[in-house]
PDB file of C-alpha atoms and ligand atoms in Angstrom:
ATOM      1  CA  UNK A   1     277.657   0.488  98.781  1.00 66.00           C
ATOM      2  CA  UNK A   2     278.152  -1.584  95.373  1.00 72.00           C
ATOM      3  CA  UNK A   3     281.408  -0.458  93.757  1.00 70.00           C
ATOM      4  CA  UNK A   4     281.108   1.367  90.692  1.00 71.00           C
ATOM      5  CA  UNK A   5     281.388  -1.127  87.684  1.00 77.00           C
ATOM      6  CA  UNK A   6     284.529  -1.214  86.117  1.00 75.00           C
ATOM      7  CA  UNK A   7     284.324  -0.169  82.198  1.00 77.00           C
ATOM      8  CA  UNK A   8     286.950  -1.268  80.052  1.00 79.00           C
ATOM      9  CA  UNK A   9     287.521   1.070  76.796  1.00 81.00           C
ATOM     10  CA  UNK A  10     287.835  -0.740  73.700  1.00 83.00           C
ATOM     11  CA  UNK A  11     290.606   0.207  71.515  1.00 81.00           C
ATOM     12  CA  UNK A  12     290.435  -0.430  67.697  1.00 83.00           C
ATOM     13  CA  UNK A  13     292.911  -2.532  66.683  1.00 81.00           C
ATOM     14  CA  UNK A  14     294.620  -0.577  63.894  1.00 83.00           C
ATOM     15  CA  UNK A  15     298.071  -2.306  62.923  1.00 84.00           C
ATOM     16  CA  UNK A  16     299.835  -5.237  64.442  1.00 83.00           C
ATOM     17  CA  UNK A  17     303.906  -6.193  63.611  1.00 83.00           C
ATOM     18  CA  UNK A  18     306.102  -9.170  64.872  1.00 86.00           C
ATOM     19  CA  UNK A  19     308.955  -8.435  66.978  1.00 85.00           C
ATOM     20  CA  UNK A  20     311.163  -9.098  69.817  1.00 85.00           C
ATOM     21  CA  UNK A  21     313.068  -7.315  71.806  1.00 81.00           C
ATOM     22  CA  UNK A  22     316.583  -8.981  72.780  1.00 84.00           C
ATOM     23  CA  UNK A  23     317.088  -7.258  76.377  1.00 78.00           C
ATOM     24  CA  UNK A  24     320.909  -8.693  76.176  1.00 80.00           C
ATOM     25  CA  UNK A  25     322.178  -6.418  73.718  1.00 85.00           C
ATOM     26  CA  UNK A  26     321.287  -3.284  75.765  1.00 81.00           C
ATOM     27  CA  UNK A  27     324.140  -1.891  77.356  1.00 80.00           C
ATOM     28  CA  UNK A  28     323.774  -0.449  80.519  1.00 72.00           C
ATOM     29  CA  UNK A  29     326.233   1.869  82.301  1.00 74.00           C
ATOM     30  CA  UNK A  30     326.793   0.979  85.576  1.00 70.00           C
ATOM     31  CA  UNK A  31     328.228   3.962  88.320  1.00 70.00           C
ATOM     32  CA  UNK A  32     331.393   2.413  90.086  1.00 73.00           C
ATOM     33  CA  UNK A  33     332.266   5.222  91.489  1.00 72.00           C
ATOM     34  CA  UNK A  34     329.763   4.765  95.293  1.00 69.00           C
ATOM     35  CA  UNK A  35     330.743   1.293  95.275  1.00 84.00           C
ATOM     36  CA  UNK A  36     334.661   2.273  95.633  1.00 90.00           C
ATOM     37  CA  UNK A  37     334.481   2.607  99.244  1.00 92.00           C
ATOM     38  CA  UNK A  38     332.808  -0.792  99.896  1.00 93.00           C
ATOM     39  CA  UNK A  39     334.674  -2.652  97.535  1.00 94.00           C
ATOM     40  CA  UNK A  40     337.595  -1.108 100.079  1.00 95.00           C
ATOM     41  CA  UNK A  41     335.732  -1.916 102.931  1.00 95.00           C
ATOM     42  CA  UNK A  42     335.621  -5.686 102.022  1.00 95.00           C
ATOM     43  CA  UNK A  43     339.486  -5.772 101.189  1.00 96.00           C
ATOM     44  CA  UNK A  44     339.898  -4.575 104.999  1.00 96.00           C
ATOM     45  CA  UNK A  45     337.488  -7.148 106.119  1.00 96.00           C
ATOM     46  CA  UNK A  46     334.576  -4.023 106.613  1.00 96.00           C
ATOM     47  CA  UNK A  47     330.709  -4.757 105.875  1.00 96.00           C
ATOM     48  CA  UNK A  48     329.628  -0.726 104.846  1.00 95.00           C
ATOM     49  CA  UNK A  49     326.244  -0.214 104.068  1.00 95.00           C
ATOM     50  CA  UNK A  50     325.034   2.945 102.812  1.00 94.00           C
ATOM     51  CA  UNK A  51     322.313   4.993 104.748  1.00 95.00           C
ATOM     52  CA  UNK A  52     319.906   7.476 103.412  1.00 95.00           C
ATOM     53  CA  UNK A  53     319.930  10.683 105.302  1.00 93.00           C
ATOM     54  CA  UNK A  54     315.980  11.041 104.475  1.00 93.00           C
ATOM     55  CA  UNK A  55     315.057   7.950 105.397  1.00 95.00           C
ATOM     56  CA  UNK A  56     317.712   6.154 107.307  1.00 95.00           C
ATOM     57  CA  UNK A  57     317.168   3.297 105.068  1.00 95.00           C
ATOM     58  CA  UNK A  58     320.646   1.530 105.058  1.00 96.00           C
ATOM     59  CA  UNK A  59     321.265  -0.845 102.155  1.00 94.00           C
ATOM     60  CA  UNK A  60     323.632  -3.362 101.808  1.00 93.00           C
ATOM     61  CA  UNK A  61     324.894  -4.144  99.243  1.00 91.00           C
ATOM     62  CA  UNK A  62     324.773   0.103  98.665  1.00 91.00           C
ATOM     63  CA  UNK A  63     322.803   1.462  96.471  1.00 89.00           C
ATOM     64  CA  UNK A  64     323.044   4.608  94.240  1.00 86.00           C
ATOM     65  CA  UNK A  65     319.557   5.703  94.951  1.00 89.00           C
ATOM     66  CA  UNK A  66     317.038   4.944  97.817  1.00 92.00           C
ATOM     67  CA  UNK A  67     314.801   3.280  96.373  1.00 88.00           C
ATOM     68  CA  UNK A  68     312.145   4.810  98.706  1.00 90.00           C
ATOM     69  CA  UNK A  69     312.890   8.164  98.646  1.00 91.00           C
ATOM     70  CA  UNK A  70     315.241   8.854  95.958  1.00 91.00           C
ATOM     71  CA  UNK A  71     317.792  10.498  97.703  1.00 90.00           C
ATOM     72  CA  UNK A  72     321.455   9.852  96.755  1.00 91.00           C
ATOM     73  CA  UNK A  73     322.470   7.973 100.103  1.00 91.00           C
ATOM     74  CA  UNK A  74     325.864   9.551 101.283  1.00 89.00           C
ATOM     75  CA  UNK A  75     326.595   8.024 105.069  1.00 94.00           C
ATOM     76  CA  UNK A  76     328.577   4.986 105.100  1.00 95.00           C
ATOM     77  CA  UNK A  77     327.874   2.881 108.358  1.00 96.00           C
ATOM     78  CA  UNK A  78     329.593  -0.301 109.681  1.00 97.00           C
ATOM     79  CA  UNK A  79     327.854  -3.387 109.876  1.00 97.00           C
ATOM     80  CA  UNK A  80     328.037  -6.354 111.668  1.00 97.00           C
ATOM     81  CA  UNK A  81     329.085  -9.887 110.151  1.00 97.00           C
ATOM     82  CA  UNK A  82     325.854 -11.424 111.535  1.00 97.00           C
ATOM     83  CA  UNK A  83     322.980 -11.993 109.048  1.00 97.00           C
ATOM     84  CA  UNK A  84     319.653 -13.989 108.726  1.00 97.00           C
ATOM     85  CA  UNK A  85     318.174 -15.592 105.482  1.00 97.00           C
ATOM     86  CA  UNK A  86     314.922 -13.470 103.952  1.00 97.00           C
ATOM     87  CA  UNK A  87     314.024 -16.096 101.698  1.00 95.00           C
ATOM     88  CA  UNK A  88     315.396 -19.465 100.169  1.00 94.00           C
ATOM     89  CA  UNK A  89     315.130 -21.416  97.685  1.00 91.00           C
ATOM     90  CA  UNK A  90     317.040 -24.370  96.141  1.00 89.00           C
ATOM     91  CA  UNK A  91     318.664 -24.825  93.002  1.00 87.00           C
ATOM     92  CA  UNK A  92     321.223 -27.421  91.103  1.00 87.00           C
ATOM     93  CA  UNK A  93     325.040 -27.139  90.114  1.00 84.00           C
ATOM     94  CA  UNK A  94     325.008 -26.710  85.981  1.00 86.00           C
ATOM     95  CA  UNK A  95     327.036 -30.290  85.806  1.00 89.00           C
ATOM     96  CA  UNK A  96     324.414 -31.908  88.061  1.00 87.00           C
ATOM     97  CA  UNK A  97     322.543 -32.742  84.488  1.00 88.00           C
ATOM     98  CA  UNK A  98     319.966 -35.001  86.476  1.00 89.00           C
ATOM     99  CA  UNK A  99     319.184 -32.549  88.923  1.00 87.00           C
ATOM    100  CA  UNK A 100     319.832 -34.932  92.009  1.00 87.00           C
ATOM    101  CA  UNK A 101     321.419 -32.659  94.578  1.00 86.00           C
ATOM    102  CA  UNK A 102     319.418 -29.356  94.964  1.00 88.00           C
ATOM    103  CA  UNK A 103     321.401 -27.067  96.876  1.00 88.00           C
ATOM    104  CA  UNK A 104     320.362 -23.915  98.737  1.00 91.00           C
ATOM    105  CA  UNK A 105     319.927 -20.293  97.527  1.00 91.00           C
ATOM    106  CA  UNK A 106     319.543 -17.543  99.976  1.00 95.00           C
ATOM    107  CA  UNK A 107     318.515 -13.793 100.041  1.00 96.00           C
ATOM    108  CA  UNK A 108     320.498 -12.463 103.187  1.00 97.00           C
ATOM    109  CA  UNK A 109     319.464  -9.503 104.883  1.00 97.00           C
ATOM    110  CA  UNK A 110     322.955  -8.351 106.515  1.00 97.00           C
ATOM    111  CA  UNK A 111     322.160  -7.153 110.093  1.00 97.00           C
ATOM    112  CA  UNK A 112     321.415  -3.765 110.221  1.00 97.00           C
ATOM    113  CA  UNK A 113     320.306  -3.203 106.605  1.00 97.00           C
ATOM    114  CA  UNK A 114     317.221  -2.872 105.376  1.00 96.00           C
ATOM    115  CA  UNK A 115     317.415  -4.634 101.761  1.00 95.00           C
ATOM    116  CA  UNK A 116     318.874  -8.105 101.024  1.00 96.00           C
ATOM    117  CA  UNK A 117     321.189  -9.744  98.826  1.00 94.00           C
ATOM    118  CA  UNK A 118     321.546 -13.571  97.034  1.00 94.00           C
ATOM    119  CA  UNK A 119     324.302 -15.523  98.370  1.00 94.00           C
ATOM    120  CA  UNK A 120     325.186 -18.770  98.681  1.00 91.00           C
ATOM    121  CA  UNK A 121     325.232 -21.466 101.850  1.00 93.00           C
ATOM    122  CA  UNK A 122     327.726 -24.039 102.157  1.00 90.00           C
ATOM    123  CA  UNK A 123     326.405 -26.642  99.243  1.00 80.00           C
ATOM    124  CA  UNK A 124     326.376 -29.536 102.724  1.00 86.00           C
ATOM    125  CA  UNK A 125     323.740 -27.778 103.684  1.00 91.00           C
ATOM    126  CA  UNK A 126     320.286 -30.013 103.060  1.00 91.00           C
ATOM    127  CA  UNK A 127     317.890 -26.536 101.425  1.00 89.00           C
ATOM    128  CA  UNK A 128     315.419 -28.498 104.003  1.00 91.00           C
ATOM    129  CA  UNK A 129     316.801 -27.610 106.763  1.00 93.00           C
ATOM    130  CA  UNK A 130     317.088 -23.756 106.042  1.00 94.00           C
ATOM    131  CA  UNK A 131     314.614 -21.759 107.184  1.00 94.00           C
ATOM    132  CA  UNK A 132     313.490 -17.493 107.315  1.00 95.00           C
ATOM    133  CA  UNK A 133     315.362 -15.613 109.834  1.00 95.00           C
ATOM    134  CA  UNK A 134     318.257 -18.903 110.305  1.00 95.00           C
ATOM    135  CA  UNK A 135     321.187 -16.409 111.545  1.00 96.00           C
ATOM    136  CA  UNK A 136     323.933 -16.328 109.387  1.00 97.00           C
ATOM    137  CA  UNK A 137     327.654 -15.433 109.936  1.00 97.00           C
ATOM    138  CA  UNK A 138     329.833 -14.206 106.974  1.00 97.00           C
ATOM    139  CA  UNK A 139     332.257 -16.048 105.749  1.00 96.00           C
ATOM    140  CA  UNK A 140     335.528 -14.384 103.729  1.00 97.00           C
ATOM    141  CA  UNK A 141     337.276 -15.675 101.056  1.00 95.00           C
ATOM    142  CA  UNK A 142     340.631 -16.841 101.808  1.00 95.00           C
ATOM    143  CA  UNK A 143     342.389 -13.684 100.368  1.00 96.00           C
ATOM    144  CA  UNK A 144     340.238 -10.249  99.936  1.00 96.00           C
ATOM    145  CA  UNK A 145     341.020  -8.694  96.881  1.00 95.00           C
ATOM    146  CA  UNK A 146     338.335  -6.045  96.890  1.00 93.00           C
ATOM    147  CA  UNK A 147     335.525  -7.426  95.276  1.00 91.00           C
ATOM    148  CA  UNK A 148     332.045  -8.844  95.845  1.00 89.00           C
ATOM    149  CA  UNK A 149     332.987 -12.195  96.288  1.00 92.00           C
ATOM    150  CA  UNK A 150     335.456 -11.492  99.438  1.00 95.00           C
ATOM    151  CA  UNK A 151     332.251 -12.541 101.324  1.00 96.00           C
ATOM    152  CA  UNK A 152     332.923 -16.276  99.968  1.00 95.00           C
ATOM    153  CA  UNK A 153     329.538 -17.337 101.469  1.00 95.00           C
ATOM    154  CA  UNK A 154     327.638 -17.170 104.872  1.00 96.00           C
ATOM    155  CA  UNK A 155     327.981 -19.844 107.062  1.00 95.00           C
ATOM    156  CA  UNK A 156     324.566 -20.538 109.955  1.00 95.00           C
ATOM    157  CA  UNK A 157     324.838 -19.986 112.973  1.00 94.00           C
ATOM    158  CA  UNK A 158     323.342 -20.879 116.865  1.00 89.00           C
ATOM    159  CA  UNK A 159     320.060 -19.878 116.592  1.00 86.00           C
ATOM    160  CA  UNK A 160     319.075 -18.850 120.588  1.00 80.00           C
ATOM    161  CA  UNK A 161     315.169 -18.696 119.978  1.00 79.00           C
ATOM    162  CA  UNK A 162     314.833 -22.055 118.782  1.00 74.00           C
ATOM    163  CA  UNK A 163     315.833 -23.447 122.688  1.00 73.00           C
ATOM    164  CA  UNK A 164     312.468 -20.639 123.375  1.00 72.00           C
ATOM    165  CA  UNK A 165     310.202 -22.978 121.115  1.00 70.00           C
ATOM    166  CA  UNK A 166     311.219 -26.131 122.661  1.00 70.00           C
ATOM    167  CA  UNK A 167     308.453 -27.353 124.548  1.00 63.00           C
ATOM    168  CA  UNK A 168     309.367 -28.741 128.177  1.00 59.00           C
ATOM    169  CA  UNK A 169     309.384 -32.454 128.539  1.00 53.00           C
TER     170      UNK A 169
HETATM  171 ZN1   ZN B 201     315.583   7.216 101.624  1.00 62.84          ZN
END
């Protein structure tokens, strides 16, 4: 069956203005109150997520709301140091004017959580060589103070399927 044809109203233009809108002057208030407990957890060397009780979505970093349900999640759970990269891509140091080095960019998805986060690889690392689901370890900074960046960066890992994809010789 032919799908109906798709009819586009036509508005009359009436008025039209210039304008911008300069997003960067917006302030936005930001609830620090949820992320108390795993700003703790990473001075004690903890990984929390936060799990929804509707949905047992856990995100890490937590969220206020669950973004599929919109539940306040309440239930912090412990999570492992292991990770894997979601996605990468590969960007340049500001003073590397000439762009020569690119250097690796990572969404991690922290095992056992459901959403990912950017974080950073260890700038050796050729972006080449990094690949979706590369495991990941975390890596603290050398004294926790209680804030995001007490996971300094995350540092790969032996990968044990890629000796399943070798191909006998
Ligand atoms: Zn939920």
């Amino acid at each position: 069956m032919p799908l109906p044809e798709y009819i586009k109203k036509e508005y009359k233009r009436t008025k039209t203005m210039p304008g911008s809108w300069n997003l960067a002057l917006y302030k936005y208030k930001f609830n620090l109150s949820r992320t108390k407990v795993f700003l703790k957890g990473l001075k004690d060397g903890l990984i929390l997520g936060l799990k929804c009780r509707s949905c047992n979505t856990v995100s890490f970093p937590p969220r206020l709301i669950c973004g599929r349900c919109l539940v306040k999640p309440d239930q912090w759970v412990r999570l492992p140091e292991t990770a894997s990269v979601a996605t990468a891509s590969a960007t340049y140091d500001p003073n590397d004017k000439l762009r020569e080095k690119p250097r690796p960019i990572i969404a991690v998805r922290q095992d056992g959580a459901d959403t990912v986060w950017l974080h950073n690889l260890p700038p050796e690392i050729d972006f080449r060589s990094v690949y979706i689901g590369m495991p990941l370890k975390v890596v603290w900074a050398k004294e926790r103070k209680g804030q995001w960046l007490d996971i300094d960066h995350y540092e790969p890992i032996e990968d044990p399927s890629i000796e399943l994809n070798k191909k006998e010789e």
